[in-house]
Short mmCIF file of C-alpha atoms in Angstrom, two decimals:
data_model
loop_
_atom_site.label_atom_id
_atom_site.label_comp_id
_atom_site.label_asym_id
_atom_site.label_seq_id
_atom_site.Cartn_x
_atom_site.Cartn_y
_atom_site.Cartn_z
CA UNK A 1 -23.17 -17.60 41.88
CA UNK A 2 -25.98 -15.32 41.50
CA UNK A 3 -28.40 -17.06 39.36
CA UNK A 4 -31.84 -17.68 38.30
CA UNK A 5 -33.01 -21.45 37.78
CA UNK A 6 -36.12 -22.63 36.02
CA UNK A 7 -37.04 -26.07 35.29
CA UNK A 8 -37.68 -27.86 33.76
CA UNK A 9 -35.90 -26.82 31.04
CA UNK A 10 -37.51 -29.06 28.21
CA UNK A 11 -41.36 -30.13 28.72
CA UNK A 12 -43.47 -32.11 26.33
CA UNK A 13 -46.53 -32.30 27.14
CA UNK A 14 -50.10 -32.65 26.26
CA UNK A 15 -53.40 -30.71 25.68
CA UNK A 16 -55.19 -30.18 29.08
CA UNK A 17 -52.95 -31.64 31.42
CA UNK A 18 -51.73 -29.22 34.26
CA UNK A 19 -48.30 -28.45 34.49
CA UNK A 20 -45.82 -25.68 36.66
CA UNK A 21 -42.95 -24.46 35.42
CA UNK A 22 -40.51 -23.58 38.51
CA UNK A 23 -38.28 -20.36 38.84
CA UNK A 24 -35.99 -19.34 41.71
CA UNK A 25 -33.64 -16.23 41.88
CA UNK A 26 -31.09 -16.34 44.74
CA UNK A 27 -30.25 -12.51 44.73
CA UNK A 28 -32.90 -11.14 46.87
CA UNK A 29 -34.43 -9.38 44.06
CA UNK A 30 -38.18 -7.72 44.57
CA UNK A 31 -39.39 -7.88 41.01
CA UNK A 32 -39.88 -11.25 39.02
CA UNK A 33 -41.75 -11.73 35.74
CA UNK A 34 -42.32 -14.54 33.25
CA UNK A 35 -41.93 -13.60 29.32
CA UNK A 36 -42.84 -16.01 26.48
CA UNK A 37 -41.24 -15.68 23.28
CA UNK A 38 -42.48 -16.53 20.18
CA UNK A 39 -40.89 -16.26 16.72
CA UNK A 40 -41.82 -12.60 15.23
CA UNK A 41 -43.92 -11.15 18.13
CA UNK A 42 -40.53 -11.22 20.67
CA UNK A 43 -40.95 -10.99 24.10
CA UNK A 44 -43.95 -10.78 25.62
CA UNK A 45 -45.08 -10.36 29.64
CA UNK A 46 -47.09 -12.78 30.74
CA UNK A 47 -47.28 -12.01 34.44
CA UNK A 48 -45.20 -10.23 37.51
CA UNK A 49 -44.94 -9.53 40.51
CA UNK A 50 -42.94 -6.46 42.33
CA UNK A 51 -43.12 -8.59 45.62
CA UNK A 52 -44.42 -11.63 47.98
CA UNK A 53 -48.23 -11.89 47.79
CA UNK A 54 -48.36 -9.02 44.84
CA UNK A 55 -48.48 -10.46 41.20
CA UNK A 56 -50.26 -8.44 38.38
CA UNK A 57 -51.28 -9.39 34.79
CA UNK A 58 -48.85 -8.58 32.13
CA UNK A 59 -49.72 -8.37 28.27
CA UNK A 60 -50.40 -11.86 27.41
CA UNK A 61 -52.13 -13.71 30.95
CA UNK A 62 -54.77 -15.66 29.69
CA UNK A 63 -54.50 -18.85 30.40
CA UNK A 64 -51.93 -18.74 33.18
CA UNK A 65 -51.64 -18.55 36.98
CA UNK A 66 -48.95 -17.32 39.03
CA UNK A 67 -47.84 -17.11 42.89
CA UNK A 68 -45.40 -15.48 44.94
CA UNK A 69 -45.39 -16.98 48.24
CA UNK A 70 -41.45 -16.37 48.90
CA UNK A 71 -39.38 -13.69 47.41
CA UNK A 72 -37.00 -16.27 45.85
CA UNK A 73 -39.74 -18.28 44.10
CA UNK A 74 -41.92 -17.60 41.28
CA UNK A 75 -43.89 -21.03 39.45
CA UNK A 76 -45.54 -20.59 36.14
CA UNK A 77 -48.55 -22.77 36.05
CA UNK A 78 -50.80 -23.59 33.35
CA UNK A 79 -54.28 -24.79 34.95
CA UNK A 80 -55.35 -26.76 31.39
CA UNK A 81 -52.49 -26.05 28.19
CA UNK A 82 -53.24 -25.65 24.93
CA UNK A 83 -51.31 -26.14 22.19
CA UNK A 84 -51.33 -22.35 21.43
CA UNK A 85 -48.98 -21.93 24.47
CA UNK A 86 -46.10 -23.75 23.08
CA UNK A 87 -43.17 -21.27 23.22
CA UNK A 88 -40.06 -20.27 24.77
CA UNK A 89 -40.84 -19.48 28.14
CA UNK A 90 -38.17 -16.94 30.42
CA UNK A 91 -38.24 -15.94 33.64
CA UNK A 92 -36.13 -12.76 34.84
CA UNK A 93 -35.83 -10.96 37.93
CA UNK A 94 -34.59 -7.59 39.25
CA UNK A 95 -34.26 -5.13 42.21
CA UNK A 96 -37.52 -3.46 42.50
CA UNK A 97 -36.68 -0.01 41.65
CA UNK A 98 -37.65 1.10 38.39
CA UNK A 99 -34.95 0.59 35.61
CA UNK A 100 -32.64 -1.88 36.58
CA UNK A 101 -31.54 -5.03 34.39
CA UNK A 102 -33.28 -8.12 34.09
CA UNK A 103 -31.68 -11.28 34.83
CA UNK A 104 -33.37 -13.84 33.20
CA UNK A 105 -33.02 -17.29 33.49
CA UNK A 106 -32.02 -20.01 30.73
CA UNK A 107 -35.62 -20.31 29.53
CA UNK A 108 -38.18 -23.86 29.39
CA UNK A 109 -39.46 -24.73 26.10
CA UNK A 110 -42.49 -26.05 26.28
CA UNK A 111 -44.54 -28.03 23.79
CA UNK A 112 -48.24 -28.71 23.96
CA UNK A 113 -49.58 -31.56 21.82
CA UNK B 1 -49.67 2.27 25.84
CA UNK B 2 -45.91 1.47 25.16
CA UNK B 3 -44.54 0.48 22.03
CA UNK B 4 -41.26 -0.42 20.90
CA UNK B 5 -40.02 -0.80 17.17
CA UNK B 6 -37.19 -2.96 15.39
CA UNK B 7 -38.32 -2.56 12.13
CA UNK B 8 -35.35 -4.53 11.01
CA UNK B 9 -36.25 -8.03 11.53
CA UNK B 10 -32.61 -9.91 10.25
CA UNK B 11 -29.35 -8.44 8.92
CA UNK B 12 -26.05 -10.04 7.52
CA UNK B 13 -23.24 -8.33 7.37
CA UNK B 14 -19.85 -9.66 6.31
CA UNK B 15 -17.26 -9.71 9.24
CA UNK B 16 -15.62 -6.38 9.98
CA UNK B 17 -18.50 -4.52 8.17
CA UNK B 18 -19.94 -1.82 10.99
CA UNK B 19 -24.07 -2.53 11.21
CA UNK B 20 -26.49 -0.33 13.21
CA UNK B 21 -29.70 -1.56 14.68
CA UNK B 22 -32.75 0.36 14.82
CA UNK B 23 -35.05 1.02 18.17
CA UNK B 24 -37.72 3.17 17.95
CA UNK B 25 -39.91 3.84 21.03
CA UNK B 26 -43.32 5.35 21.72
CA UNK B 27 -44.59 6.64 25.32
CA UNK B 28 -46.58 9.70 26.81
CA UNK B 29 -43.99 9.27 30.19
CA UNK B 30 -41.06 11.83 30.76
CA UNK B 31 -39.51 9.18 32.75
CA UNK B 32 -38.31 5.90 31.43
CA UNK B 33 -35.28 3.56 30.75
CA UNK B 34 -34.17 2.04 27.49
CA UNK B 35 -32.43 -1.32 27.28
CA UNK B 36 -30.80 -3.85 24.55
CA UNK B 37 -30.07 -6.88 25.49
CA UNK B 38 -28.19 -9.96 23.36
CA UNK B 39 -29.42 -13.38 22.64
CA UNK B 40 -26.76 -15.69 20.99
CA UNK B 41 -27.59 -18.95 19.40
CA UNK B 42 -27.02 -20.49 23.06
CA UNK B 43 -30.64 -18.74 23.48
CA UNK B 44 -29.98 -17.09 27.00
CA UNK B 45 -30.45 -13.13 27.27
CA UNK B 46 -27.98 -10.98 28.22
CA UNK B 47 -28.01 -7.33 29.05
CA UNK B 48 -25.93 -5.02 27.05
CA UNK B 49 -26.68 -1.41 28.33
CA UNK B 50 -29.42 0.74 30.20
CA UNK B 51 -30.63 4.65 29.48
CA UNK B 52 -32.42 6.69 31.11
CA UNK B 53 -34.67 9.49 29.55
CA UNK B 54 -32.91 12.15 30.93
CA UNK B 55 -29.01 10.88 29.89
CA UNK B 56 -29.21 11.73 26.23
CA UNK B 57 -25.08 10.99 26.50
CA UNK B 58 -23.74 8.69 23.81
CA UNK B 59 -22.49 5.62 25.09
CA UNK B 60 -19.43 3.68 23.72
CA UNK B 61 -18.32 0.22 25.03
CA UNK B 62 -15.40 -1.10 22.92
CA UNK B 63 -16.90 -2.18 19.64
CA UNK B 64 -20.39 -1.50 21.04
CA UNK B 65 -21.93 2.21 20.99
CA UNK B 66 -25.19 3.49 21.34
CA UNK B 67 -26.73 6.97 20.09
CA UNK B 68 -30.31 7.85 22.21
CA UNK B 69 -31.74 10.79 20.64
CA UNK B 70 -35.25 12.12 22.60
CA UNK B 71 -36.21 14.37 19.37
CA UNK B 72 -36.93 11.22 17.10
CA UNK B 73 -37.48 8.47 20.14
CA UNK B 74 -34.86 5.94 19.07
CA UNK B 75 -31.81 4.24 20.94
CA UNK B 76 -30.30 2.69 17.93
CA UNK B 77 -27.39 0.41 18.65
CA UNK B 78 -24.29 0.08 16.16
CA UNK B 79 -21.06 -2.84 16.09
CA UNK B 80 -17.97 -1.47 14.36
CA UNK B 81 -15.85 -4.25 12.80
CA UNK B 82 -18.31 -6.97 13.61
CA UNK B 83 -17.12 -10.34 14.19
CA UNK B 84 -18.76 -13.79 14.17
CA UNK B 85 -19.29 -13.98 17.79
CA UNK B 86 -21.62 -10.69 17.49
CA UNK B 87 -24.17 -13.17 15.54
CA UNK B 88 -27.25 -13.13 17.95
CA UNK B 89 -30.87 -11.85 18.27
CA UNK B 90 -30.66 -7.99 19.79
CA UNK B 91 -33.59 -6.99 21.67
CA UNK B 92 -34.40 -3.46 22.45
CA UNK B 93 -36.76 -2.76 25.81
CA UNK B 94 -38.57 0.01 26.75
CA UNK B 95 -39.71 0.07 30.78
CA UNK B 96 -41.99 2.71 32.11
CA UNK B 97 -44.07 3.19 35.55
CA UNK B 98 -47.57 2.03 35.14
CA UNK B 99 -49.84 2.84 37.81
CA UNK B 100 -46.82 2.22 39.74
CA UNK B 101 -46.08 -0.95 38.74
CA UNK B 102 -42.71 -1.28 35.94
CA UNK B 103 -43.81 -1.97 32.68
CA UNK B 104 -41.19 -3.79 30.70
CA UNK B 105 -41.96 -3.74 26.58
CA UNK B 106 -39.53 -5.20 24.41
CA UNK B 107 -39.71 -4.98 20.54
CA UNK B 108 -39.60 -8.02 18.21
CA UNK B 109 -35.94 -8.28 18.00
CA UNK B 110 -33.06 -7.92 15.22
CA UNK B 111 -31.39 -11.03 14.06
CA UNK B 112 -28.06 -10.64 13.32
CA UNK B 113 -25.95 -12.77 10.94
CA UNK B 114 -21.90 -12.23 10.82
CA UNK B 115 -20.58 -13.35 7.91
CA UNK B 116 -16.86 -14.65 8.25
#
């Protein structure tokens, strides 16, 4: 089934200690990006990458790291959270041509105390 | 810079009452797509249709139809004879080349309440 898979899905966590939030898309897609949403402001880009070993900033990067060592694979991590970056965290992936559909995963909640 | 507007932040309709959700899109590019996409209560997203800036044809999908009109920048989205199961959070997306890169910008979303 093509799919993409983050986990976890549920994190509680606390101020400052480091965490990574895994996605994996098994449909040999180029482009992957991680969205956080947030109640009023929808989604926002955080980061993406249009291929292995090229990741760019989206509109909201600060305090976040990515990496895109394998085309299926694309880990969130959060160096030091704060509690600012408690959301609804998606990742989505597509073919890399401009204008196709996002498949998105089923989205980790995260909570920073 | 890209911008994409849902001015209407929640609606309720009652069921079988048609309702018609706004988009309203800025950008200087000749060439871009246009996207909704559906979030039920379940909270995954789900894409509903794509448009391209030069396919200003209407698009209908059973209950589902879209209008893009270039001259005022919107890609409104309307549900005749809603039903309960149409109650979700609808997303409009606008996604342009940036310095070659795809730009994906998604407005704040429409919550939709169906009334039975």
């Amino acid at each position: 089934e093509a799919q993409v898979t983050q986990n976890p899905r549920y994190l509680i966590t606390v101020t400052g200690k480091k965490l990574t939030v895994t996605c994996s898309q098994n449909m040999n897609h180029e482009y992957m990006s991680w969205y956080r949403q947030d109640p009023g402001l929808g989604l926002r880009q955080i980061y993406y990458s249009m291929n292995v070993e090229v990741t760019d900033k989206g509109d909201v990067p600060e305090g976040y790291k990515v990496s895109r060592k394998e085309k299926r694979n694309f880990p969130l991590i959060l160096e030091s959270p704060s509690p600012n970056q408690t959301s609804l965290y998606f990742c989505a992936s597509s073919f890399g041509t401009p204008g196709n559909e996002q498949f998105f995963g089923p989205g980790t909640r995260l909570t920073v105390l | 810079a890209q911008k994409v507007t849902q001015a209407q932040t929640e609606i309720s309709v009652v069921e079988k009452e048609d309702v018609t959700l706004d988009c309203v899109y800025e950008t200087r590019d000749t060439t871009y797509y246009l996207f909704w996409y559906k979030q039920p209560p379940s909270g995954e997203l789900v894409f509903l249709i794509r448009r391209n800036s030069f396919d200003e044809q209407n698009e209908i999908s059973g209950r589902y139809s879209w209008n893009f009109q270039k001259s005022t920048s919107s890609f409104n989205f309307t549900i005749t004879a809603s039903q309960v199961v149409d109650s979700a959070v609808y997303f409009c997306a606008l996604s342009v080349l940036d310095f070659g890169n795809e730009k994906l910008t998604f407005g704040t979303g429409t919550r939709l309440t169906i009334i039975p």
